[in-house]
Short mmCIF file of N, CA and C in Angstrom, two decimals:
data_model
loop_
_atom_site.label_atom_id
_atom_site.label_comp_id
_atom_site.label_asym_id
_atom_site.label_seq_id
_atom_site.Cartn_x
_atom_site.Cartn_y
_atom_site.Cartn_z
N GLN A 19 -6.89 -10.21 -25.27
CA GLN A 19 -6.58 -11.50 -25.19
C GLN A 19 -6.57 -12.89 -26.25
N ALA A 20 -5.44 -13.18 -26.28
CA ALA A 20 -5.36 -14.58 -27.76
C ALA A 20 -5.91 -15.88 -26.63
N PRO A 21 -6.65 -15.80 -28.06
CA PRO A 21 -7.25 -17.37 -28.61
C PRO A 21 -6.35 -18.29 -27.55
N LEU A 22 -7.33 -19.27 -26.35
CA LEU A 22 -6.41 -20.25 -25.44
C LEU A 22 -6.14 -21.76 -26.63
N VAL A 23 -5.08 -22.07 -26.46
CA VAL A 23 -4.32 -23.17 -27.48
C VAL A 23 -3.96 -23.92 -26.62
N ALA A 24 -4.50 -25.88 -26.84
CA ALA A 24 -4.65 -26.52 -26.11
C ALA A 24 -3.53 -27.36 -25.97
N SER A 25 -3.05 -28.21 -25.34
CA SER A 25 -1.41 -28.94 -25.84
C SER A 25 -1.44 -30.17 -25.17
N GLY A 26 -0.15 -30.94 -25.55
CA GLY A 26 -0.60 -32.89 -24.72
C GLY A 26 -1.24 -33.48 -25.72
N GLY A 27 -1.96 -33.03 -26.70
CA GLY A 27 -2.37 -33.91 -27.54
C GLY A 27 -0.96 -35.12 -27.75
N GLY A 28 -1.95 -36.29 -28.34
CA GLY A 28 -1.01 -37.43 -28.79
C GLY A 28 -1.59 -38.54 -29.14
N SER A 29 -0.82 -39.18 -29.99
CA SER A 29 -1.00 -40.72 -29.97
C SER A 29 -0.99 -41.70 -28.74
N VAL A 30 -2.22 -42.54 -27.55
CA VAL A 30 -2.50 -43.33 -26.63
C VAL A 30 -2.79 -44.68 -27.46
N GLU A 31 -2.49 -45.43 -26.63
CA GLU A 31 -2.63 -47.07 -26.90
C GLU A 31 -4.05 -47.14 -25.95
N ALA A 32 -4.94 -47.62 -26.56
CA ALA A 32 -6.80 -47.62 -25.29
C ALA A 32 -5.97 -47.57 -24.36
N GLY A 33 -6.62 -47.85 -23.27
CA GLY A 33 -5.76 -48.05 -21.08
C GLY A 33 -5.23 -47.19 -20.73
N GLY A 34 -4.82 -46.83 -22.24
CA GLY A 34 -3.12 -45.89 -21.88
C GLY A 34 -4.30 -44.46 -20.51
N SER A 35 -3.31 -43.69 -20.06
CA SER A 35 -3.02 -42.10 -20.17
C SER A 35 -3.23 -40.29 -20.84
N LEU A 36 -3.01 -39.24 -20.69
CA LEU A 36 -2.84 -38.40 -21.04
C LEU A 36 -3.43 -37.29 -19.87
N THR A 37 -2.08 -36.33 -20.25
CA THR A 37 -2.82 -35.00 -20.17
C THR A 37 -2.60 -33.29 -20.50
N LEU A 38 -2.84 -33.25 -20.46
CA LEU A 38 -3.67 -31.93 -21.76
C LEU A 38 -3.49 -30.90 -21.17
N SER A 39 -2.84 -29.56 -21.11
CA SER A 39 -2.80 -28.88 -20.88
C SER A 39 -2.71 -27.43 -21.71
N CYS A 40 -3.04 -26.09 -20.63
CA CYS A 40 -3.38 -24.88 -21.55
C CYS A 40 -2.92 -23.50 -20.18
N ASP A 41 -2.08 -22.61 -21.10
CA ASP A 41 -2.08 -21.81 -20.45
C ASP A 41 -2.65 -20.68 -20.47
N VAL A 42 -2.99 -20.14 -19.74
CA VAL A 42 -4.59 -19.58 -19.00
C VAL A 42 -4.38 -18.25 -18.33
N SER A 43 -2.37 -18.01 -18.47
CA SER A 43 -2.50 -16.77 -18.04
C SER A 43 -3.10 -15.31 -18.28
N GLU A 44 -3.73 -15.15 -19.46
CA GLU A 44 -4.23 -14.21 -20.11
C GLU A 44 -5.51 -13.88 -19.78
N TYR A 45 -5.70 -15.33 -18.95
CA TYR A 45 -7.59 -15.45 -18.19
C TYR A 45 -7.19 -15.20 -16.92
N THR A 46 -7.02 -14.26 -15.68
CA THR A 46 -6.66 -14.98 -14.71
C THR A 46 -7.73 -13.59 -13.71
N TYR A 47 -8.75 -13.95 -14.24
CA TYR A 47 -9.81 -13.77 -13.09
C TYR A 47 -10.28 -13.89 -11.64
N THR A 48 -10.40 -12.81 -10.62
CA THR A 48 -10.43 -13.61 -9.24
C THR A 48 -11.35 -14.48 -9.72
N SER A 49 -13.01 -14.17 -9.99
CA SER A 49 -13.80 -15.53 -10.07
C SER A 49 -13.69 -15.84 -11.82
N TYR A 50 -13.31 -17.33 -12.29
CA TYR A 50 -13.09 -17.63 -12.67
C TYR A 50 -14.26 -19.41 -13.40
N CYS A 51 -14.59 -19.48 -14.47
CA CYS A 51 -14.62 -21.19 -14.93
C CYS A 51 -14.03 -21.74 -15.51
N MET A 52 -13.65 -22.62 -15.99
CA MET A 52 -12.81 -23.25 -16.70
C MET A 52 -13.10 -24.20 -16.90
N ALA A 53 -12.59 -24.79 -18.37
CA ALA A 53 -13.51 -25.43 -18.68
C ALA A 53 -12.70 -26.13 -20.44
N TRP A 54 -12.88 -27.52 -20.48
CA TRP A 54 -12.73 -28.19 -21.87
C TRP A 54 -13.71 -29.21 -21.98
N PHE A 55 -13.54 -29.17 -23.45
CA PHE A 55 -15.18 -29.50 -24.46
C PHE A 55 -13.92 -30.41 -25.61
N ARG A 56 -14.57 -30.97 -25.62
CA ARG A 56 -13.99 -31.89 -27.16
C ARG A 56 -15.00 -32.25 -28.57
N GLN A 57 -14.31 -32.58 -29.58
CA GLN A 57 -15.07 -33.06 -30.63
C GLN A 57 -14.41 -33.48 -31.73
N ALA A 58 -14.85 -35.03 -31.73
CA ALA A 58 -14.77 -35.78 -32.32
C ALA A 58 -14.66 -36.00 -33.77
N PRO A 59 -14.92 -36.54 -34.73
CA PRO A 59 -14.45 -36.82 -35.97
C PRO A 59 -16.36 -37.37 -36.82
N GLY A 60 -16.68 -35.92 -36.99
CA GLY A 60 -18.39 -36.10 -37.63
C GLY A 60 -19.48 -36.28 -37.16
N LYS A 61 -18.94 -35.67 -34.82
CA LYS A 61 -19.99 -35.37 -34.04
C LYS A 61 -19.63 -33.91 -33.69
N GLU A 62 -20.61 -34.17 -32.68
CA GLU A 62 -21.05 -32.92 -32.37
C GLU A 62 -20.33 -32.05 -31.43
N ARG A 63 -19.33 -31.19 -30.78
CA ARG A 63 -18.75 -30.67 -29.55
C ARG A 63 -19.66 -30.97 -28.87
N GLU A 64 -18.47 -30.98 -27.61
CA GLU A 64 -19.54 -32.19 -26.40
C GLU A 64 -18.27 -31.38 -24.74
N GLY A 65 -19.16 -30.91 -24.61
CA GLY A 65 -19.17 -30.42 -22.95
C GLY A 65 -18.13 -31.28 -22.23
N VAL A 66 -16.59 -31.90 -22.03
CA VAL A 66 -15.88 -32.15 -20.61
C VAL A 66 -16.09 -32.65 -19.76
N ALA A 67 -15.75 -31.20 -18.93
CA ALA A 67 -15.77 -31.13 -17.57
C ALA A 67 -15.20 -29.67 -17.21
N ALA A 68 -15.43 -28.85 -16.10
CA ALA A 68 -14.85 -27.18 -15.53
C ALA A 68 -14.96 -27.33 -14.48
N ILE A 69 -14.64 -26.29 -14.33
CA ILE A 69 -13.70 -26.12 -12.76
C ILE A 69 -13.77 -24.52 -12.38
N ASP A 70 -14.52 -24.46 -11.19
CA ASP A 70 -14.36 -22.83 -11.24
C ASP A 70 -13.29 -22.14 -10.27
N SER A 71 -13.32 -20.95 -10.04
CA SER A 71 -12.31 -20.56 -8.77
C SER A 71 -12.36 -20.93 -7.29
N GLU A 72 -13.11 -21.98 -6.89
CA GLU A 72 -13.41 -22.56 -5.90
C GLU A 72 -13.00 -23.70 -5.93
N GLY A 73 -12.59 -23.87 -6.70
CA GLY A 73 -12.02 -25.69 -7.06
C GLY A 73 -13.44 -26.76 -7.63
N ILE A 74 -14.57 -25.96 -7.31
CA ILE A 74 -15.08 -26.85 -7.59
C ILE A 74 -15.79 -27.35 -9.28
N THR A 75 -15.46 -28.54 -8.99
CA THR A 75 -15.70 -29.33 -10.26
C THR A 75 -16.78 -29.71 -10.72
N ALA A 76 -17.23 -29.43 -12.69
CA ALA A 76 -18.51 -29.95 -12.85
C ALA A 76 -17.69 -31.48 -14.03
N TYR A 77 -18.97 -31.83 -14.05
CA TYR A 77 -18.53 -33.10 -15.37
C TYR A 77 -19.41 -33.49 -16.09
N ALA A 78 -19.37 -33.68 -17.31
CA ALA A 78 -20.21 -34.22 -18.55
C ALA A 78 -20.98 -35.96 -17.72
N TYR A 79 -22.17 -35.43 -18.43
CA TYR A 79 -22.12 -37.10 -18.00
C TYR A 79 -21.32 -37.97 -18.54
N GLY A 80 -21.30 -38.84 -17.74
CA GLY A 80 -20.15 -39.86 -18.45
C GLY A 80 -19.20 -40.10 -17.82
N MET A 81 -18.65 -37.82 -17.62
CA MET A 81 -17.33 -38.48 -17.34
C MET A 81 -16.79 -38.40 -16.65
N ARG A 82 -17.35 -38.17 -15.41
CA ARG A 82 -16.69 -38.12 -14.36
C ARG A 82 -16.47 -39.32 -13.86
N GLY A 83 -15.06 -40.01 -13.29
CA GLY A 83 -13.85 -40.85 -13.24
C GLY A 83 -13.34 -41.07 -13.81
N ARG A 84 -13.16 -40.80 -14.96
CA ARG A 84 -11.98 -41.23 -16.22
C ARG A 84 -10.98 -39.99 -16.70
N PHE A 85 -11.66 -38.95 -16.06
CA PHE A 85 -11.30 -36.87 -17.31
C PHE A 85 -11.53 -36.28 -15.06
N THR A 86 -10.74 -35.66 -14.42
CA THR A 86 -9.87 -35.34 -13.96
C THR A 86 -9.11 -33.89 -14.55
N ILE A 87 -10.40 -32.37 -14.67
CA ILE A 87 -9.50 -30.95 -14.95
C ILE A 87 -8.97 -30.71 -13.10
N SER A 88 -8.20 -30.04 -13.05
CA SER A 88 -6.98 -28.92 -12.41
C SER A 88 -7.13 -28.00 -12.91
N VAL A 89 -6.81 -26.67 -11.85
CA VAL A 89 -5.77 -25.95 -11.77
C VAL A 89 -5.30 -25.55 -11.51
N ASP A 90 -3.73 -25.05 -11.92
CA ASP A 90 -2.14 -25.26 -11.43
C ASP A 90 -2.92 -23.35 -11.14
N ASN A 91 -2.85 -22.33 -9.61
CA ASN A 91 -3.20 -21.49 -9.71
C ASN A 91 -1.59 -20.29 -9.87
N ALA A 92 -0.52 -21.10 -9.40
CA ALA A 92 0.89 -20.49 -9.71
C ALA A 92 1.83 -20.85 -10.49
N LYS A 93 0.96 -20.87 -11.53
CA LYS A 93 1.82 -21.44 -13.21
C LYS A 93 0.58 -21.39 -14.41
N ASN A 94 -0.88 -20.47 -13.60
CA ASN A 94 -1.97 -20.25 -14.85
C ASN A 94 -1.76 -21.13 -15.75
N THR A 95 -2.03 -22.44 -15.42
CA THR A 95 -2.19 -24.31 -16.95
C THR A 95 -3.79 -24.05 -16.09
N LEU A 96 -4.00 -24.24 -16.95
CA LEU A 96 -5.34 -25.88 -16.48
C LEU A 96 -4.82 -26.80 -17.60
N TYR A 97 -5.63 -28.38 -16.65
CA TYR A 97 -5.09 -29.60 -17.41
C TYR A 97 -6.13 -29.99 -17.31
N LEU A 98 -6.21 -31.31 -18.08
CA LEU A 98 -7.33 -32.79 -18.73
C LEU A 98 -6.40 -33.26 -18.66
N ARG A 99 -6.59 -34.67 -16.82
CA ARG A 99 -6.33 -35.79 -17.70
C ARG A 99 -6.67 -37.03 -17.61
N ILE A 100 -7.13 -37.37 -18.50
CA ILE A 100 -7.65 -38.44 -19.22
C ILE A 100 -6.64 -40.26 -18.98
N ASN A 101 -7.97 -41.02 -18.05
CA ASN A 101 -6.69 -42.20 -17.68
C ASN A 101 -8.62 -43.55 -18.61
N ASP A 102 -7.32 -44.35 -18.65
CA ASP A 102 -7.85 -45.48 -19.30
C ASP A 102 -8.92 -45.12 -20.50
N LEU A 103 -8.00 -44.78 -21.46
CA LEU A 103 -8.81 -44.38 -22.64
C LEU A 103 -9.23 -45.45 -23.56
N THR A 104 -10.44 -45.46 -24.12
CA THR A 104 -11.09 -46.20 -24.95
C THR A 104 -11.20 -45.52 -26.60
N SER A 105 -11.19 -45.32 -27.30
CA SER A 105 -11.79 -44.68 -28.97
C SER A 105 -12.21 -44.08 -29.17
N GLU A 106 -13.43 -44.10 -27.76
CA GLU A 106 -14.87 -42.97 -27.66
C GLU A 106 -14.31 -41.50 -27.30
N ASP A 107 -12.99 -42.07 -26.93
CA ASP A 107 -11.84 -40.68 -26.59
C ASP A 107 -11.35 -39.57 -27.48
N ALA A 108 -11.48 -40.44 -28.34
CA ALA A 108 -10.12 -39.41 -29.90
C ALA A 108 -11.88 -38.73 -30.64
N ALA A 109 -10.12 -37.45 -30.28
CA ALA A 109 -10.89 -36.19 -30.73
C ALA A 109 -10.04 -34.73 -30.28
N VAL A 110 -9.70 -33.86 -30.56
CA VAL A 110 -9.97 -32.70 -30.94
C VAL A 110 -10.45 -31.92 -29.40
N TYR A 111 -9.19 -32.20 -28.47
CA TYR A 111 -9.74 -31.08 -27.45
C TYR A 111 -9.62 -29.45 -26.96
N TYR A 112 -10.47 -29.16 -26.78
CA TYR A 112 -10.42 -27.44 -26.38
C TYR A 112 -10.51 -27.19 -24.52
N CYS A 113 -9.69 -25.99 -24.70
CA CYS A 113 -9.75 -25.60 -23.53
C CYS A 113 -10.05 -24.41 -23.71
N ALA A 114 -11.10 -23.40 -22.60
CA ALA A 114 -11.47 -22.29 -22.18
C ALA A 114 -11.77 -22.22 -20.83
N ALA A 115 -11.76 -20.60 -20.88
CA ALA A 115 -11.69 -20.09 -20.23
C ALA A 115 -12.36 -18.60 -19.60
N GLU A 116 -13.45 -18.42 -19.28
CA GLU A 116 -14.33 -16.94 -18.49
C GLU A 116 -14.74 -16.53 -17.42
N ARG A 117 -15.49 -15.56 -16.93
CA ARG A 117 -15.40 -14.94 -15.89
C ARG A 117 -16.34 -15.32 -14.96
N TRP A 118 -16.39 -16.12 -14.04
CA TRP A 118 -17.31 -16.42 -13.55
C TRP A 118 -19.04 -15.92 -13.79
N VAL A 119 -20.58 -16.66 -14.12
CA VAL A 119 -21.51 -15.11 -14.03
C VAL A 119 -21.72 -16.15 -12.99
N GLY A 120 -21.87 -17.30 -12.21
CA GLY A 120 -23.27 -17.74 -10.75
C GLY A 120 -23.05 -19.11 -11.50
N TYR A 121 -22.17 -19.80 -12.28
CA TYR A 121 -22.16 -21.28 -12.43
C TYR A 121 -21.20 -21.71 -13.14
N CYS A 122 -20.56 -22.33 -13.04
CA CYS A 122 -19.91 -23.19 -13.89
C CYS A 122 -20.11 -24.70 -14.50
N TYR A 123 -19.83 -25.12 -16.02
CA TYR A 123 -20.48 -26.13 -16.06
C TYR A 123 -19.77 -25.92 -17.41
N PRO A 124 -19.77 -27.81 -17.87
CA PRO A 124 -19.05 -27.64 -19.12
C PRO A 124 -19.36 -27.55 -20.20
N LYS A 125 -19.25 -26.40 -21.15
CA LYS A 125 -20.22 -26.12 -22.32
C LYS A 125 -19.78 -26.29 -23.76
N THR A 126 -19.76 -25.85 -24.59
CA THR A 126 -19.00 -26.36 -25.81
C THR A 126 -18.72 -24.81 -26.66
N THR A 127 -19.46 -23.16 -25.87
CA THR A 127 -19.36 -22.45 -26.75
C THR A 127 -19.15 -21.27 -25.94
N TYR A 128 -16.99 -21.74 -26.76
CA TYR A 128 -16.81 -20.28 -26.16
C TYR A 128 -16.23 -19.25 -26.30
N PRO A 129 -16.16 -17.76 -26.31
CA PRO A 129 -15.12 -17.00 -26.92
C PRO A 129 -13.61 -17.29 -27.27
N SER A 130 -13.39 -17.56 -25.64
CA SER A 130 -11.49 -17.78 -25.33
C SER A 130 -11.08 -18.91 -26.06
N SER A 131 -11.52 -20.34 -26.60
CA SER A 131 -11.21 -20.94 -26.95
C SER A 131 -10.47 -21.03 -28.37
N GLY A 132 -9.11 -21.57 -28.66
CA GLY A 132 -8.50 -21.52 -29.98
C GLY A 132 -7.73 -23.23 -30.54
N PRO A 133 -7.26 -22.83 -30.31
CA PRO A 133 -6.57 -24.36 -31.22
C PRO A 133 -6.55 -25.25 -30.43
N GLY A 134 -7.73 -27.04 -30.70
CA GLY A 134 -7.64 -28.05 -30.02
C GLY A 134 -6.58 -28.93 -30.14
N THR A 135 -6.11 -29.68 -29.45
CA THR A 135 -5.00 -30.33 -29.08
C THR A 135 -5.92 -32.63 -29.51
N GLN A 136 -4.94 -32.30 -30.91
CA GLN A 136 -5.19 -33.70 -31.47
C GLN A 136 -5.50 -35.68 -30.72
N VAL A 137 -6.31 -36.37 -30.00
CA VAL A 137 -6.29 -37.02 -29.00
C VAL A 137 -6.59 -37.94 -29.88
N THR A 138 -5.48 -38.86 -30.48
CA THR A 138 -5.70 -40.59 -31.13
C THR A 138 -6.27 -41.67 -29.88
N VAL A 139 -6.36 -42.11 -30.34
CA VAL A 139 -6.41 -44.02 -29.00
C VAL A 139 -6.01 -44.50 -30.28
N SER A 140 -5.16 -45.66 -30.69
CA SER A 140 -5.00 -47.20 -31.63
C SER A 140 -5.19 -47.89 -30.26
N SER A 141 -5.63 -49.22 -30.91
CA SER A 141 -5.77 -50.01 -30.28
C SER A 141 -5.21 -51.75 -30.33
#
């Protein structure tokens, strides 16, 4: 399985929105946990959101509301919608997927994650 590659990042004005995507076609487990995490310059990795094969979502503290994680199983694509972007959201965002092992919450380390996508927020 190739590492997952996040895409869809870019430069957005503060207050704007962005949708990140990730092709998870090589990670189509019957029961899965898929997630997004991010890393801002000079900061530690931070979990953002996770979703399991039942559609149950989990968000890191402070992420619920402006962030929406979703999966299009027909397209084998994982998404992260970010609304009302602020400078605090500027980071490299990574996607990940793994077999469901009884729980699903946003972590910061996944063997499946590969290159992230840069999100820049301008004021």
